[in-house]
PDB file of C-alpha atoms in Angstrom:
ATOM      1  CA  GLY A1095    -112.384 107.223  88.849  1.00 46.00           C
ATOM      2  CA  GLN A1096    -108.753 106.038  88.893  1.00 60.00           C
ATOM      3  CA  ASN A1097    -105.389 107.643  88.307  1.00 86.00           C
ATOM      4  CA  ILE A1098    -102.154 105.649  88.635  1.00 93.00           C
ATOM      5  CA  ASP A1099     -98.802 107.345  88.362  1.00 94.00           C
ATOM      6  CA  GLN A1100     -95.370 105.741  87.931  1.00 96.00           C
ATOM      7  CA  PRO A1101     -92.055 107.229  86.628  1.00 96.00           C
ATOM      8  CA  THR A1102     -91.709 106.595  82.859  1.00 94.00           C
ATOM      9  CA  GLU A1103     -88.105 105.503  82.957  1.00 96.00           C
ATOM     10  CA  MET A1104     -85.376 104.559  85.459  1.00 98.00           C
ATOM     11  CA  THR A1105     -81.776 103.550  85.027  1.00 97.00           C
ATOM     12  CA  ALA A1106     -79.711 101.615  87.581  1.00 97.00           C
ATOM     13  CA  THR A1107     -76.485  99.741  87.807  1.00 97.00           C
ATOM     14  CA  GLU A1108     -75.971  96.007  87.959  1.00 97.00           C
ATOM     15  CA  GLY A1109     -75.721  94.849  91.574  1.00 97.00           C
ATOM     16  CA  ALA A1110     -77.425  98.003  92.933  1.00 98.00           C
ATOM     17  CA  ILE A1111     -80.879  98.573  94.508  1.00 98.00           C
ATOM     18  CA  VAL A1112     -83.761 100.413  92.784  1.00 98.00           C
ATOM     19  CA  GLN A1113     -87.117 101.502  94.086  1.00 98.00           C
ATOM     20  CA  ILE A1114     -89.972 102.107  91.655  1.00 98.00           C
ATOM     21  CA  ASN A1115     -92.826 104.136  93.040  1.00 98.00           C
ATOM     22  CA  CYS A1116     -96.537 104.061  92.259  1.00 97.00           C
ATOM     23  CA  THR A1117     -99.194 106.462  93.474  1.00 97.00           C
ATOM     24  CA  TYR A1118    -102.843 105.927  92.948  1.00 94.00           C
ATOM     25  CA  GLN A1119    -106.146 107.690  93.452  1.00 90.00           C
ATOM     26  CA  THR A1120    -109.131 105.429  93.251  1.00 77.00           C
ATOM     27  CA  SER A1121    -112.679 105.609  94.399  1.00 76.00           C
ATOM     28  CA  GLY A1122    -112.389 102.049  95.654  1.00 78.00           C
ATOM     29  CA  PHE A1123    -109.365  99.789  96.451  1.00 82.00           C
ATOM     30  CA  ASN A1124    -109.240  95.994  96.497  1.00 83.00           C
ATOM     31  CA  GLY A1125    -105.458  95.336  96.196  1.00 90.00           C
ATOM     32  CA  LEU A1126    -102.414  96.210  94.189  1.00 93.00           C
ATOM     33  CA  PHE A1127    -100.429  94.041  91.809  1.00 94.00           C
ATOM     34  CA  TRP A1128     -96.949  94.527  90.287  1.00 96.00           C
ATOM     35  CA  TYR A1129     -96.126  92.884  87.079  1.00 96.00           C
ATOM     36  CA  GLN A1130     -92.867  92.639  85.012  1.00 97.00           C
ATOM     37  CA  GLN A1131     -93.010  92.813  81.250  1.00 95.00           C
ATOM     38  CA  HIS A1132     -89.970  92.161  79.047  1.00 95.00           C
ATOM     39  CA  ALA A1133     -90.027  93.721  75.606  1.00 91.00           C
ATOM     40  CA  GLY A1134     -92.134  91.652  73.202  1.00 88.00           C
ATOM     41  CA  GLU A1135     -93.503  89.402  76.011  1.00 91.00           C
ATOM     42  CA  ALA A1136     -96.648  89.249  78.157  1.00 92.00           C
ATOM     43  CA  PRO A1137     -96.608  90.667  81.691  1.00 94.00           C
ATOM     44  CA  THR A1138     -95.847  88.241  84.477  1.00 94.00           C
ATOM     45  CA  PHE A1139     -96.887  88.506  88.155  1.00 93.00           C
ATOM     46  CA  LEU A1140     -94.446  89.772  90.704  1.00 95.00           C
ATOM     47  CA  SER A1141     -96.357  90.656  93.830  1.00 94.00           C
ATOM     48  CA  TYR A1142     -99.670  91.421  95.480  1.00 93.00           C
ATOM     49  CA  ASN A1143    -100.427  93.728  98.314  1.00 94.00           C
ATOM     50  CA  VAL A1144    -103.897  94.326 100.017  1.00 91.00           C
ATOM     51  CA  LEU A1145    -102.812  95.281 103.561  1.00 93.00           C
ATOM     52  CA  ASP A1146    -100.281  97.915 104.460  1.00 95.00           C
ATOM     53  CA  GLY A1147     -96.752  96.925 104.870  1.00 96.00           C
ATOM     54  CA  LEU A1148     -93.911  95.100 103.113  1.00 96.00           C
ATOM     55  CA  GLU A1149     -94.179  91.817 101.192  1.00 93.00           C
ATOM     56  CA  GLU A1150     -90.749  90.196 100.538  1.00 93.00           C
ATOM     57  CA  LYS A1151     -90.069  87.713  97.839  1.00 89.00           C
ATOM     58  CA  GLY A1152     -86.429  86.906  97.139  1.00 94.00           C
ATOM     59  CA  ARG A1153     -84.794  89.897  95.470  1.00 96.00           C
ATOM     60  CA  PHE A1154     -88.091  91.685  95.076  1.00 96.00           C
ATOM     61  CA  SER A1155     -90.134  93.379  97.804  1.00 97.00           C
ATOM     62  CA  SER A1156     -93.352  95.471  97.483  1.00 97.00           C
ATOM     63  CA  PHE A1157     -94.768  97.911  99.941  1.00 98.00           C
ATOM     64  CA  LEU A1158     -98.228  99.430 100.306  1.00 97.00           C
ATOM     65  CA  SER A1159     -99.652 102.329 102.215  1.00 96.00           C
ATOM     66  CA  ARG A1160    -103.362 102.580 101.645  1.00 93.00           C
ATOM     67  CA  SER A1161    -103.821 105.798 103.531  1.00 92.00           C
ATOM     68  CA  LYS A1162    -101.271 107.480 101.265  1.00 94.00           C
ATOM     69  CA  GLY A1163    -102.345 105.735  98.059  1.00 94.00           C
ATOM     70  CA  TYR A1164     -98.719 104.704  97.619  1.00 96.00           C
ATOM     71  CA  SER A1165     -96.798 101.643  96.758  1.00 97.00           C
ATOM     72  CA  TYR A1166     -93.263 100.799  95.748  1.00 98.00           C
ATOM     73  CA  LEU A1167     -91.380  97.890  94.224  1.00 98.00           C
ATOM     74  CA  LEU A1168     -87.891  97.324  95.516  1.00 98.00           C
ATOM     75  CA  LEU A1169     -85.386  95.310  93.489  1.00 97.00           C
ATOM     76  CA  LYS A1170     -82.202  94.228  95.092  1.00 97.00           C
ATOM     77  CA  GLU A1171     -78.990  92.924  93.627  1.00 97.00           C
ATOM     78  CA  LEU A1172     -79.971  94.037  90.187  1.00 98.00           C
ATOM     79  CA  GLN A1173     -79.197  91.838  87.231  1.00 97.00           C
ATOM     80  CA  MET A1174     -79.077  92.591  83.539  1.00 97.00           C
ATOM     81  CA  LYS A1175     -82.177  90.419  83.065  1.00 97.00           C
ATOM     82  CA  ASP A1176     -84.156  92.800  85.279  1.00 98.00           C
ATOM     83  CA  SER A1177     -84.241  95.323  82.402  1.00 98.00           C
ATOM     84  CA  ALA A1178     -87.937  95.393  81.667  1.00 97.00           C
ATOM     85  CA  SER A1179     -91.075  97.428  82.129  1.00 97.00           C
ATOM     86  CA  TYR A1180     -92.695  97.241  85.635  1.00 98.00           C
ATOM     87  CA  LEU A1181     -96.401  97.777  85.825  1.00 96.00           C
ATOM     88  CA  CYS A1182     -98.425  98.746  88.892  1.00 96.00           C
ATOM     89  CA  ALA A1183    -102.070  97.721  88.715  1.00 94.00           C
ATOM     90  CA  VAL A1184    -104.853  98.519  91.170  1.00 92.00           C
ATOM     91  CA  VAL A1185    -107.945  96.397  91.616  1.00 85.00           C
ATOM     92  CA  GLN A1186    -110.873  98.866  91.621  1.00 81.00           C
ATOM     93  CA  GLY A1187    -114.474  98.136  91.185  1.00 76.00           C
ATOM     94  CA  GLY A1188    -113.757  94.636  89.905  1.00 76.00           C
ATOM     95  CA  LYS A1189    -111.344  95.883  87.287  1.00 82.00           C
ATOM     96  CA  LEU A1190    -107.658  95.740  87.123  1.00 86.00           C
ATOM     97  CA  ILE A1191    -106.374  99.202  86.232  1.00 89.00           C
ATOM     98  CA  PHE A1192    -102.740  99.477  85.107  1.00 92.00           C
ATOM     99  CA  GLY A1193    -100.341 102.342  85.261  1.00 93.00           C
ATOM    100  CA  GLN A1194     -98.290 103.256  82.251  1.00 93.00           C
ATOM    101  CA  GLY A1195     -95.378 101.243  83.450  1.00 95.00           C
ATOM    102  CA  THR A1196     -91.776 102.198  84.377  1.00 96.00           C
ATOM    103  CA  GLU A1197     -89.074 101.188  81.843  1.00 96.00           C
ATOM    104  CA  LEU A1198     -86.060 100.048  83.893  1.00 98.00           C
ATOM    105  CA  SER A1199     -82.611  99.861  82.220  1.00 98.00           C
ATOM    106  CA  VAL A1200     -79.947  98.068  84.118  1.00 98.00           C
ATOM    107  CA  LYS A1201     -76.355  99.065  83.091  1.00 97.00           C
ATOM    108  CA  PRO A1202     -73.207  97.043  83.601  1.00 95.00           C
TER     109      PRO A1202
ATOM    110  CA  LYS B1360    -100.771  72.993  83.270  1.00 67.00           C
ATOM    111  CA  ALA B1361    -100.937  74.724  79.884  1.00 80.00           C
ATOM    112  CA  GLY B1362    -100.859  78.455  79.928  1.00 93.00           C
ATOM    113  CA  VAL B1363    -103.238  80.957  78.319  1.00 96.00           C
ATOM    114  CA  THR B1364    -103.242  80.686  74.567  1.00 96.00           C
ATOM    115  CA  GLN B1365    -104.296  83.227  72.070  1.00 97.00           C
ATOM    116  CA  THR B1366    -104.967  82.989  68.327  1.00 97.00           C
ATOM    117  CA  PRO B1367    -103.987  84.225  65.953  1.00 97.00           C
ATOM    118  CA  ARG B1368    -100.669  85.721  67.050  1.00 96.00           C
ATOM    119  CA  TYR B1369    -100.471  88.251  64.234  1.00 97.00           C
ATOM    120  CA  LEU B1370    -103.052  89.750  62.054  1.00 96.00           C
ATOM    121  CA  ILE B1371    -103.187  92.471  59.327  1.00 98.00           C
ATOM    122  CA  LYS B1372    -106.518  93.983  58.526  1.00 97.00           C
ATOM    123  CA  THR B1373    -107.824  96.960  56.438  1.00 97.00           C
ATOM    124  CA  ARG B1374    -109.784  99.806  57.786  1.00 97.00           C
ATOM    125  CA  GLY B1375    -113.540  99.057  57.928  1.00 98.00           C
ATOM    126  CA  GLN B1376    -113.089  95.335  58.269  1.00 98.00           C
ATOM    127  CA  GLN B1377    -113.903  93.370  61.420  1.00 98.00           C
ATOM    128  CA  VAL B1378    -111.725  91.008  63.384  1.00 98.00           C
ATOM    129  CA  THR B1379    -112.275  88.122  65.947  1.00 98.00           C
ATOM    130  CA  LEU B1380    -109.585  87.177  68.447  1.00 98.00           C
ATOM    131  CA  SER B1381    -109.695  84.015  70.477  1.00 98.00           C
ATOM    132  CA  CYS B1382    -108.491  83.151  73.951  1.00 98.00           C
ATOM    133  CA  SER B1383    -108.287  79.883  75.831  1.00 97.00           C
ATOM    134  CA  PRO B1384    -107.703  80.401  79.551  1.00 96.00           C
ATOM    135  CA  ILE B1385    -105.794  78.142  81.944  1.00 95.00           C
ATOM    136  CA  SER B1386    -107.802  75.110  82.883  1.00 94.00           C
ATOM    137  CA  GLY B1387    -109.941  75.880  85.953  1.00 91.00           C
ATOM    138  CA  HIS B1388    -109.916  79.599  85.459  1.00 92.00           C
ATOM    139  CA  ARG B1389    -113.311  81.115  85.048  1.00 91.00           C
ATOM    140  CA  SER B1390    -112.416  84.817  84.706  1.00 92.00           C
ATOM    141  CA  VAL B1391    -111.120  86.069  81.315  1.00 95.00           C
ATOM    142  CA  SER B1392    -110.110  89.668  80.892  1.00 95.00           C
ATOM    143  CA  TRP B1393    -109.007  91.428  77.733  1.00 97.00           C
ATOM    144  CA  TYR B1394    -106.618  94.434  77.408  1.00 96.00           C
ATOM    145  CA  GLN B1395    -105.401  96.621  74.720  1.00 96.00           C
ATOM    146  CA  GLN B1396    -101.692  97.604  74.877  1.00 95.00           C
ATOM    147  CA  THR B1397    -100.212 100.515  72.833  1.00 92.00           C
ATOM    148  CA  PRO B1398     -96.961 102.477  73.344  1.00 86.00           C
ATOM    149  CA  GLY B1399     -98.945 105.722  73.940  1.00 79.00           C
ATOM    150  CA  GLN B1400    -101.765 104.464  76.236  1.00 83.00           C
ATOM    151  CA  GLY B1401    -100.171 101.539  78.007  1.00 86.00           C
ATOM    152  CA  LEU B1402    -102.249  98.564  79.132  1.00 91.00           C
ATOM    153  CA  GLN B1403    -105.921  99.425  79.059  1.00 93.00           C
ATOM    154  CA  PHE B1404    -108.773  97.269  80.368  1.00 92.00           C
ATOM    155  CA  LEU B1405    -111.393  96.265  77.804  1.00 95.00           C
ATOM    156  CA  PHE B1406    -113.708  93.981  79.569  1.00 93.00           C
ATOM    157  CA  GLU B1407    -113.915  90.894  81.797  1.00 93.00           C
ATOM    158  CA  TYR B1408    -116.089  87.828  81.617  1.00 94.00           C
ATOM    159  CA  PHE B1409    -116.858  85.438  84.426  1.00 92.00           C
ATOM    160  CA  SER B1410    -119.026  82.327  83.930  1.00 90.00           C
ATOM    161  CA  GLU B1411    -120.107  83.585  80.565  1.00 93.00           C
ATOM    162  CA  THR B1412    -121.280  86.982  81.916  1.00 94.00           C
ATOM    163  CA  GLN B1413    -119.670  90.205  81.162  1.00 94.00           C
ATOM    164  CA  ARG B1414    -118.889  91.606  84.665  1.00 91.00           C
ATOM    165  CA  ASN B1415    -117.041  94.768  83.756  1.00 89.00           C
ATOM    166  CA  LYS B1416    -116.322  96.957  80.745  1.00 92.00           C
ATOM    167  CA  GLY B1417    -113.680  99.545  80.172  1.00 91.00           C
ATOM    168  CA  ASN B1418    -114.050 102.867  78.268  1.00 91.00           C
ATOM    169  CA  PHE B1419    -113.998 101.569  74.686  1.00 95.00           C
ATOM    170  CA  PRO B1420    -116.621 102.177  72.047  1.00 96.00           C
ATOM    171  CA  GLY B1421    -119.253  99.744  71.205  1.00 96.00           C
ATOM    172  CA  ARG B1422    -117.247  98.416  68.218  1.00 97.00           C
ATOM    173  CA  PHE B1423    -115.367  96.340  70.788  1.00 98.00           C
ATOM    174  CA  SER B1424    -117.409  93.397  72.051  1.00 97.00           C
ATOM    175  CA  GLY B1425    -116.725  89.979  73.496  1.00 97.00           C
ATOM    176  CA  ARG B1426    -118.183  86.811  74.770  1.00 97.00           C
ATOM    177  CA  GLN B1427    -117.352  83.806  76.842  1.00 97.00           C
ATOM    178  CA  PHE B1428    -118.350  80.202  76.203  1.00 96.00           C
ATOM    179  CA  SER B1429    -119.346  77.568  78.733  1.00 94.00           C
ATOM    180  CA  ASN B1430    -115.803  76.121  78.547  1.00 93.00           C
ATOM    181  CA  SER B1431    -114.511  79.557  79.575  1.00 94.00           C
ATOM    182  CA  ARG B1432    -112.916  80.178  76.211  1.00 97.00           C
ATOM    183  CA  SER B1433    -113.439  83.787  75.115  1.00 98.00           C
ATOM    184  CA  GLU B1434    -113.563  85.766  71.972  1.00 98.00           C
ATOM    185  CA  MET B1435    -113.361  89.441  71.362  1.00 98.00           C
ATOM    186  CA  ASN B1436    -114.619  91.207  68.221  1.00 98.00           C
ATOM    187  CA  VAL B1437    -113.746  94.605  66.761  1.00 98.00           C
ATOM    188  CA  SER B1438    -115.992  95.852  64.025  1.00 96.00           C
ATOM    189  CA  THR B1439    -115.329  98.670  61.586  1.00 97.00           C
ATOM    190  CA  LEU B1440    -111.606  98.724  62.311  1.00 98.00           C
ATOM    191  CA  GLU B1441    -109.777 102.058  62.549  1.00 97.00           C
ATOM    192  CA  LEU B1442    -106.089 102.764  62.192  1.00 97.00           C
ATOM    193  CA  GLY B1443    -105.938 103.514  65.992  1.00 95.00           C
ATOM    194  CA  ASP B1444    -107.043  99.982  66.711  1.00 97.00           C
ATOM    195  CA  SER B1445    -103.562  98.796  65.825  1.00 97.00           C
ATOM    196  CA  ALA B1446    -102.231  97.321  69.072  1.00 96.00           C
ATOM    197  CA  LEU B1447    -101.277  94.301  71.012  1.00 96.00           C
ATOM    198  CA  TYR B1448    -104.384  92.677  72.412  1.00 97.00           C
ATOM    199  CA  LEU B1449    -103.753  90.673  75.582  1.00 97.00           C
ATOM    200  CA  CYS B1450    -105.976  88.156  77.181  1.00 97.00           C
ATOM    201  CA  ALA B1451    -105.588  87.141  80.723  1.00 95.00           C
ATOM    202  CA  SER B1452    -107.232  84.485  82.904  1.00 94.00           C
ATOM    203  CA  SER B1453    -107.631  84.241  86.690  1.00 91.00           C
ATOM    204  CA  LEU B1454    -109.302  81.939  89.176  1.00 88.00           C
ATOM    205  CA  SER B1455    -111.741  84.601  90.249  1.00 80.00           C
ATOM    206  CA  PHE B1456    -112.025  88.375  90.370  1.00 75.00           C
ATOM    207  CA  GLU B1457    -111.511  89.028  94.042  1.00 76.00           C
ATOM    208  CA  GLY B1458    -108.361  89.783  95.889  1.00 74.00           C
ATOM    209  CA  ARG B1459    -105.298  87.587  95.352  1.00 72.00           C
ATOM    210  CA  ALA B1460    -107.330  85.276  93.107  1.00 74.00           C
ATOM    211  CA  TYR B1461    -107.478  88.152  90.605  1.00 79.00           C
ATOM    212  CA  GLU B1462    -103.846  87.543  89.637  1.00 87.00           C
ATOM    213  CA  GLN B1463    -103.882  87.708  85.911  1.00 88.00           C
ATOM    214  CA  TYR B1464    -102.044  85.096  83.884  1.00 93.00           C
ATOM    215  CA  PHE B1465    -101.410  86.621  80.493  1.00 95.00           C
ATOM    216  CA  GLY B1466    -101.385  85.020  77.091  1.00 95.00           C
ATOM    217  CA  PRO B1467     -98.758  85.945  74.515  1.00 94.00           C
ATOM    218  CA  GLY B1468    -101.122  88.455  72.842  1.00 96.00           C
ATOM    219  CA  THR B1469    -102.388  88.979  69.300  1.00 97.00           C
ATOM    220  CA  ARG B1470    -100.585  91.762  67.408  1.00 96.00           C
ATOM    221  CA  LEU B1471    -103.249  93.529  65.268  1.00 97.00           C
ATOM    222  CA  THR B1472    -102.139  95.896  62.490  1.00 97.00           C
ATOM    223  CA  VAL B1473    -104.737  97.973  60.704  1.00 97.00           C
ATOM    224  CA  THR B1474    -103.753  99.535  57.365  1.00 97.00           C
TER     225      THR B1474
END
């Protein structure tokens, strides 16, 4: 089976750094995706990790530890437009299984 | 390159009716997945099609079905609608279903309301 946990909500200040954690328990693992979803819009791709370590892409970075079943998304230099839901998704058994998402609010 | 398109965008149906939703993937994408998104349950996997074959299915009742055509376009059908079927139905396409190629490109969704 699969179980993916993320915090439900987070609040951060514009210009700051925020880390969104994701833990998973799966019977198989073939990669982990992070998606961003603004209210009323479709999810859009942010990052993909399949090997342990950090993947950096501009202001966004994603980390994976397969032995710990743990990933995080790091957002630097937060902007108001980063207010959105962030979804962690694990590829398991040919399916993409999503966590409930973390609603991030960026305050001025 | 055109994105994933879904029709219709909004739909209102009555309990007991059936509904068919359509999805056109990005050109060249052969994998099409369907998801149901609700505030309480989040984004839940319905099924995935690759080259006209259903490869995987989520934990939904048999009232939910789908198919894929030779041009990779896909439809999903929900029969005997229930109030709990009210949700945003998202279609996503990808190049393949393995590794990085499983990156999902989502359509805008169909908002289904069952009254």
